[in-house]
């Protein structure tokens, strides 16, 4: 822990340190949550025999060789999003748009779990899926978020929580085409 910056220690005070093996198990957990992969992309390409940094849709940072971006948009995937995604602690961009992701695995934990340890997340694009949860509260801890896109899902819930104001970097918030209730602020 000695080499970590104070911010990092605070963020992970209840966690052990993570490394590329953590990233690999997080991605393998995602693969295990895919029930249909029509193009067999993950099935053939996402193999523990090669480094995750070479897997389709995965980008690693050149300096620290950790997963910084995951882009599986428009890949005809059906499945759920496991909470282990929250272990990709260097992730800056998560783009799963235009698939059939139906839920976050372990829905009861979604409120705090998955997004709580993604302090670097800047782009979250989950539009055009079949997500049916509420907006995860852990999201409001991702202080670097600039883009949130949940458009065209089946998401529910009422008024936006005031914690939205914590996301001071937010530029784009797309929530249309869902089943939200109540009056929504216009951004
Ligand atoms: C993901 O990949 C698609 C297709 O290459 C691209 O259009 C899109 O901009 C990428 N998403 C992000 C967040 O970079
Ligand atoms: C969604 O994905 C399908 C299959 O890859 C593709 O044909 C379609 O153009 C995509 N739509 C959008 C809006 O990206
Ligand atoms: C990865 O995520 C799971 C589920 O959120 C958690 O139980 C586990 O402790 C995490 N592993 C690491 C190494 O952080
Ligand atoms: C939002 O910011 C306030 C004040 O900084 C803080 O007390 C609160 O815990 C934050 N909420 C979340 C969900 O991060």
CSV table of C-alpha atoms and ligand atoms in Angstrom, one decimal:
chain,number,residue,atom,x,y,z
A,1,UNK,CA,0.0,0.0,0.0
A,2,UNK,CA,3.0,2.3,0.5
A,3,UNK,CA,3.2,3.3,-3.1
A,4,UNK,CA,-0.4,4.3,-3.5
A,5,UNK,CA,-1.5,7.9,-3.4
A,6,UNK,CA,-3.7,9.0,-0.5
A,7,UNK,CA,-6.7,9.3,-2.9
A,8,UNK,CA,-6.3,5.7,-4.0
A,9,UNK,CA,-6.0,4.5,-0.4
A,10,UNK,CA,-9.2,6.3,0.5
A,11,UNK,CA,-11.1,4.9,-2.5
A,12,UNK,CA,-10.0,1.3,-1.8
A,13,UNK,CA,-9.8,1.4,2.0
A,14,UNK,CA,-11.9,-1.7,2.3
A,15,UNK,CA,-10.4,-3.5,-0.7
A,16,UNK,CA,-7.2,-5.3,-1.5
A,17,UNK,CA,-5.1,-4.0,-4.3
A,18,UNK,CA,-6.1,-4.9,-7.8
A,19,UNK,CA,-4.0,-5.9,-10.8
A,20,UNK,CA,-4.4,-7.1,-14.3
A,21,UNK,CA,-5.5,-10.5,-13.0
A,22,UNK,CA,-8.4,-8.8,-11.3
A,23,UNK,CA,-9.2,-7.2,-14.6
A,24,UNK,CA,-9.1,-10.6,-16.3
A,25,UNK,CA,-11.4,-12.2,-13.8
A,26,UNK,CA,-13.8,-9.2,-14.1
A,27,UNK,CA,-14.0,-9.7,-17.8
A,28,UNK,CA,-14.3,-13.4,-17.6
A,29,UNK,CA,-17.2,-12.8,-15.2
A,30,UNK,CA,-18.8,-10.7,-17.8
A,31,UNK,CA,-18.3,-13.4,-20.4
A,32,UNK,CA,-19.9,-15.9,-18.1
A,33,UNK,CA,-23.0,-13.6,-17.9
A,34,UNK,CA,-23.4,-13.5,-21.7
A,35,UNK,CA,-26.1,-16.0,-22.6
A,36,UNK,CA,-26.1,-15.3,-26.3
A,37,UNK,CA,-23.1,-14.2,-28.4
A,38,UNK,CA,-24.4,-14.7,-32.0
A,39,UNK,CA,-21.1,-13.6,-33.6
A,40,UNK,CA,-19.1,-15.8,-31.1
A,41,UNK,CA,-16.8,-12.8,-30.5
A,42,UNK,CA,-16.3,-13.3,-26.8
A,43,UNK,CA,-16.5,-17.1,-27.1
A,44,UNK,CA,-13.6,-17.4,-29.4
A,45,UNK,CA,-11.5,-14.2,-28.7
A,46,UNK,CA,-11.8,-13.8,-24.9
A,47,UNK,CA,-9.5,-16.6,-23.9
A,48,UNK,CA,-7.4,-16.8,-20.8
A,49,UNK,CA,-4.6,-17.9,-23.1
A,50,UNK,CA,-4.0,-14.4,-24.4
A,51,UNK,CA,-3.6,-11.1,-22.4
A,52,UNK,CA,-6.9,-9.3,-21.8
A,53,UNK,CA,-5.2,-6.3,-23.4
A,54,UNK,CA,-5.5,-8.1,-26.7
A,55,UNK,CA,-9.1,-9.1,-26.4
A,56,UNK,CA,-11.6,-7.6,-28.8
A,57,UNK,CA,-13.3,-4.5,-27.3
A,58,UNK,CA,-10.6,-4.1,-24.5
A,59,UNK,CA,-8.2,-1.2,-24.3
A,60,UNK,CA,-5.4,-1.1,-21.8
A,61,UNK,CA,-3.4,1.9,-20.6
A,62,UNK,CA,0.1,2.0,-22.2
A,63,UNK,CA,1.8,3.0,-18.9
A,64,UNK,CA,0.2,0.6,-16.3
A,65,UNK,CA,-1.2,-2.1,-18.6
A,66,UNK,CA,-4.6,-2.0,-16.9
A,67,UNK,CA,-8.0,-2.1,-18.6
A,68,UNK,CA,-9.0,1.6,-19.2
A,69,UNK,CA,-11.8,1.1,-21.8
A,70,UNK,CA,-14.4,-1.6,-22.6
A,71,UNK,CA,-16.4,-1.2,-25.8
A,72,UNK,CA,-18.7,-4.0,-26.8
A,73,UNK,CA,-21.2,-1.9,-28.6
A,74,UNK,CA,-23.4,-3.4,-31.3
A,75,UNK,CA,-22.1,-6.9,-30.8
A,76,UNK,CA,-25.5,-8.7,-30.6
A,77,UNK,CA,-24.8,-9.8,-27.0
A,78,UNK,CA,-27.5,-10.9,-24.7
A,79,UNK,CA,-26.9,-11.2,-21.0
A,80,UNK,CA,-26.4,-9.4,-17.7
A,81,UNK,CA,-23.7,-7.1,-16.4
A,82,UNK,CA,-21.9,-8.6,-13.4
A,83,UNK,CA,-20.9,-6.5,-10.4
A,84,UNK,CA,-17.3,-7.6,-11.0
A,85,UNK,CA,-17.2,-4.9,-13.6
A,86,UNK,CA,-16.8,-2.7,-10.6
A,87,UNK,CA,-13.3,-4.2,-10.1
A,88,UNK,CA,-12.0,-2.6,-13.3
A,89,UNK,CA,-10.6,0.1,-11.2
A,90,UNK,CA,-8.8,1.9,-14.0
A,91,UNK,CA,-11.8,2.0,-16.3
A,92,UNK,CA,-12.5,5.4,-17.9
A,93,UNK,CA,-15.0,4.3,-20.5
A,94,UNK,CA,-17.7,1.6,-20.6
A,95,UNK,CA,-19.7,1.3,-23.8
A,96,UNK,CA,-22.1,-1.6,-24.1
A,97,UNK,CA,-24.7,0.2,-26.2
A,98,UNK,CA,-27.0,-1.5,-28.6
A,99,UNK,CA,-27.0,-5.0,-27.2
A,100,UNK,CA,-29.5,-6.9,-25.1
A,101,UNK,CA,-28.1,-6.5,-21.6
A,102,UNK,CA,-31.1,-7.1,-19.4
A,103,UNK,CA,-30.0,-6.4,-15.9
A,104,UNK,CA,-27.1,-5.9,-13.7
A,105,UNK,CA,-26.2,-9.3,-12.0
A,106,UNK,CA,-27.1,-9.3,-8.3
A,107,UNK,CA,-29.6,-6.5,-8.6
A,108,UNK,CA,-29.8,-6.0,-4.9
A,109,UNK,CA,-26.2,-4.9,-4.8
A,110,UNK,CA,-26.4,-2.5,-7.7
A,111,UNK,CA,-27.2,0.5,-5.5
A,112,UNK,CA,-23.8,0.6,-4.0
A,113,UNK,CA,-21.6,-2.1,-5.5
A,114,UNK,CA,-20.8,-1.9,-9.1
A,115,UNK,CA,-19.9,1.7,-9.7
A,116,UNK,CA,-18.6,2.4,-6.3
A,117,UNK,CA,-15.0,1.7,-7.1
A,118,UNK,CA,-14.7,3.1,-10.6
A,119,UNK,CA,-13.4,6.6,-9.6
A,120,UNK,CA,-11.9,7.2,-13.1
A,121,UNK,CA,-15.1,6.4,-15.1
A,122,UNK,CA,-15.7,9.2,-17.6
A,123,UNK,CA,-18.1,7.7,-20.2
A,124,UNK,CA,-20.9,5.3,-19.5
A,125,UNK,CA,-22.9,4.3,-22.5
A,126,UNK,CA,-25.6,1.6,-22.0
A,127,UNK,CA,-28.2,2.9,-24.4
A,128,UNK,CA,-30.3,0.6,-26.5
A,129,UNK,CA,-30.3,-2.4,-24.1
A,130,UNK,CA,-33.0,-3.9,-22.0
A,131,UNK,CA,-31.9,-2.8,-18.5
A,132,UNK,CA,-34.8,-2.6,-16.1
A,133,UNK,CA,-33.2,-1.3,-12.9
A,134,UNK,CA,-33.3,2.1,-11.3
A,135,UNK,CA,-30.3,4.4,-11.7
A,136,UNK,CA,-27.6,2.9,-9.6
A,137,UNK,CA,-26.7,5.3,-6.7
A,138,UNK,CA,-23.1,4.2,-6.8
A,139,UNK,CA,-22.9,6.1,-10.1
A,140,UNK,CA,-22.9,9.4,-8.3
A,141,UNK,CA,-19.6,8.4,-6.7
A,142,UNK,CA,-17.9,8.4,-10.1
A,143,UNK,CA,-16.9,12.0,-9.9
A,144,UNK,CA,-15.1,12.1,-13.3
A,145,UNK,CA,-18.2,11.1,-15.2
A,146,UNK,CA,-18.8,13.3,-18.3
A,147,UNK,CA,-21.3,11.2,-20.3
A,148,UNK,CA,-24.1,9.0,-19.0
A,149,UNK,CA,-26.3,7.4,-21.6
A,150,UNK,CA,-29.1,5.1,-20.5
A,151,UNK,CA,-31.4,6.0,-23.4
A,152,UNK,CA,-33.9,3.3,-24.7
A,153,UNK,CA,-33.9,0.8,-21.9
A,154,UNK,CA,-36.6,-0.2,-19.5
A,155,UNK,CA,-35.3,1.7,-16.5
A,156,UNK,CA,-37.6,2.8,-13.7
A,157,UNK,CA,-37.7,5.2,-10.8
A,158,UNK,CA,-38.7,8.6,-9.8
A,159,UNK,CA,-37.1,12.0,-9.6
A,160,UNK,CA,-33.4,12.3,-10.1
A,161,UNK,CA,-31.6,12.2,-6.8
A,162,UNK,CA,-29.9,15.4,-5.7
A,163,UNK,CA,-26.5,13.6,-5.7
A,164,UNK,CA,-26.6,14.2,-9.5
A,165,UNK,CA,-25.2,17.6,-8.5
A,166,UNK,CA,-22.0,15.8,-7.3
A,167,UNK,CA,-21.1,15.0,-10.9
A,168,UNK,CA,-19.5,18.3,-11.7
A,169,UNK,CA,-17.9,17.2,-14.9
A,170,UNK,CA,-21.1,15.9,-16.4
A,171,UNK,CA,-21.8,17.2,-19.9
A,172,UNK,CA,-24.2,14.7,-21.4
A,173,UNK,CA,-27.1,12.9,-19.6
A,174,UNK,CA,-29.4,10.9,-21.7
A,175,UNK,CA,-32.3,9.1,-20.1
A,176,UNK,CA,-35.1,9.2,-22.7
A,177,UNK,CA,-37.0,6.2,-23.9
A,178,UNK,CA,-37.3,4.6,-20.4
A,179,UNK,CA,-40.1,4.2,-17.9
A,180,UNK,CA,-39.1,6.8,-15.4
A,181,UNK,CA,-41.8,8.6,-13.5
A,182,UNK,CA,-42.2,12.1,-12.2
A,183,UNK,CA,-40.8,15.5,-13.3
A,184,UNK,CA,-37.3,15.5,-14.7
A,185,UNK,CA,-35.0,18.4,-14.7
A,186,UNK,CA,-33.9,19.5,-18.2
A,187,UNK,CA,-30.2,19.7,-18.7
B,1,LIG,C1,-17.2,2.1,-29.4
B,1,LIG,O1,-17.0,1.6,-30.6
B,1,LIG,C2,-17.9,2.1,-31.7
B,1,LIG,C3,-17.6,1.3,-33.0
B,1,LIG,O2,-16.2,1.3,-33.2
B,1,LIG,C4,-17.6,3.6,-31.8
B,1,LIG,O3,-18.4,4.1,-32.7
B,1,LIG,C5,-17.9,4.2,-30.4
B,1,LIG,O4,-17.6,5.6,-30.5
B,1,LIG,C6,-17.0,3.6,-29.3
B,1,LIG,N1,-17.4,4.1,-28.0
B,1,LIG,C7,-16.6,4.9,-27.3
B,1,LIG,C8,-17.2,5.3,-26.0
B,1,LIG,O5,-15.5,5.2,-27.6
B,2,LIG,C1,-27.1,-2.1,-33.5
B,2,LIG,O1,-26.4,-3.3,-33.8
B,2,LIG,C2,-26.8,-4.0,-35.0
B,2,LIG,C3,-26.0,-5.3,-35.0
B,2,LIG,O2,-24.7,-5.1,-34.9
B,2,LIG,C4,-26.5,-3.0,-36.1
B,2,LIG,O3,-26.9,-3.6,-37.3
B,2,LIG,C5,-27.2,-1.7,-36.0
B,2,LIG,O4,-26.8,-0.8,-37.0
B,2,LIG,C6,-26.8,-1.1,-34.6
B,2,LIG,N1,-27.6,0.1,-34.4
B,2,LIG,C7,-27.1,1.2,-33.8
B,2,LIG,C8,-28.1,2.3,-33.6
B,2,LIG,O5,-25.9,1.3,-33.6
B,3,LIG,C1,-14.5,-8.3,-7.4
B,3,LIG,O1,-15.9,-8.1,-7.4
B,3,LIG,C2,-16.6,-9.0,-6.6
B,3,LIG,C3,-18.1,-8.6,-6.7
B,3,LIG,O2,-18.3,-7.2,-6.7
B,3,LIG,C4,-16.1,-8.9,-5.2
B,3,LIG,O3,-16.8,-9.8,-4.3
B,3,LIG,C5,-14.6,-9.3,-5.2
B,3,LIG,O4,-14.1,-9.1,-3.9
B,3,LIG,C6,-13.9,-8.4,-6.1
B,3,LIG,N1,-12.5,-8.8,-6.2
B,3,LIG,C7,-11.5,-7.9,-6.1
B,3,LIG,C8,-10.1,-8.5,-6.2
B,3,LIG,O5,-11.6,-6.8,-5.8
B,4,LIG,C1,-22.2,13.9,-2.7
B,4,LIG,O1,-21.4,15.0,-2.2
B,4,LIG,C2,-21.7,15.2,-0.8
B,4,LIG,C3,-20.9,16.5,-0.4
B,4,LIG,O2,-19.6,16.5,-1.0
B,4,LIG,C4,-21.3,14.0,0.0
B,4,LIG,O3,-21.5,14.2,1.4
B,4,LIG,C5,-22.1,12.8,-0.5
B,4,LIG,O4,-21.6,11.6,0.2
B,4,LIG,C6,-21.9,12.6,-2.0
B,4,LIG,N1,-22.8,11.6,-2.5
B,4,LIG,C7,-22.4,10.6,-3.2
B,4,LIG,C8,-23.4,9.6,-3.6
B,4,LIG,O5,-21.2,10.5,-3.6
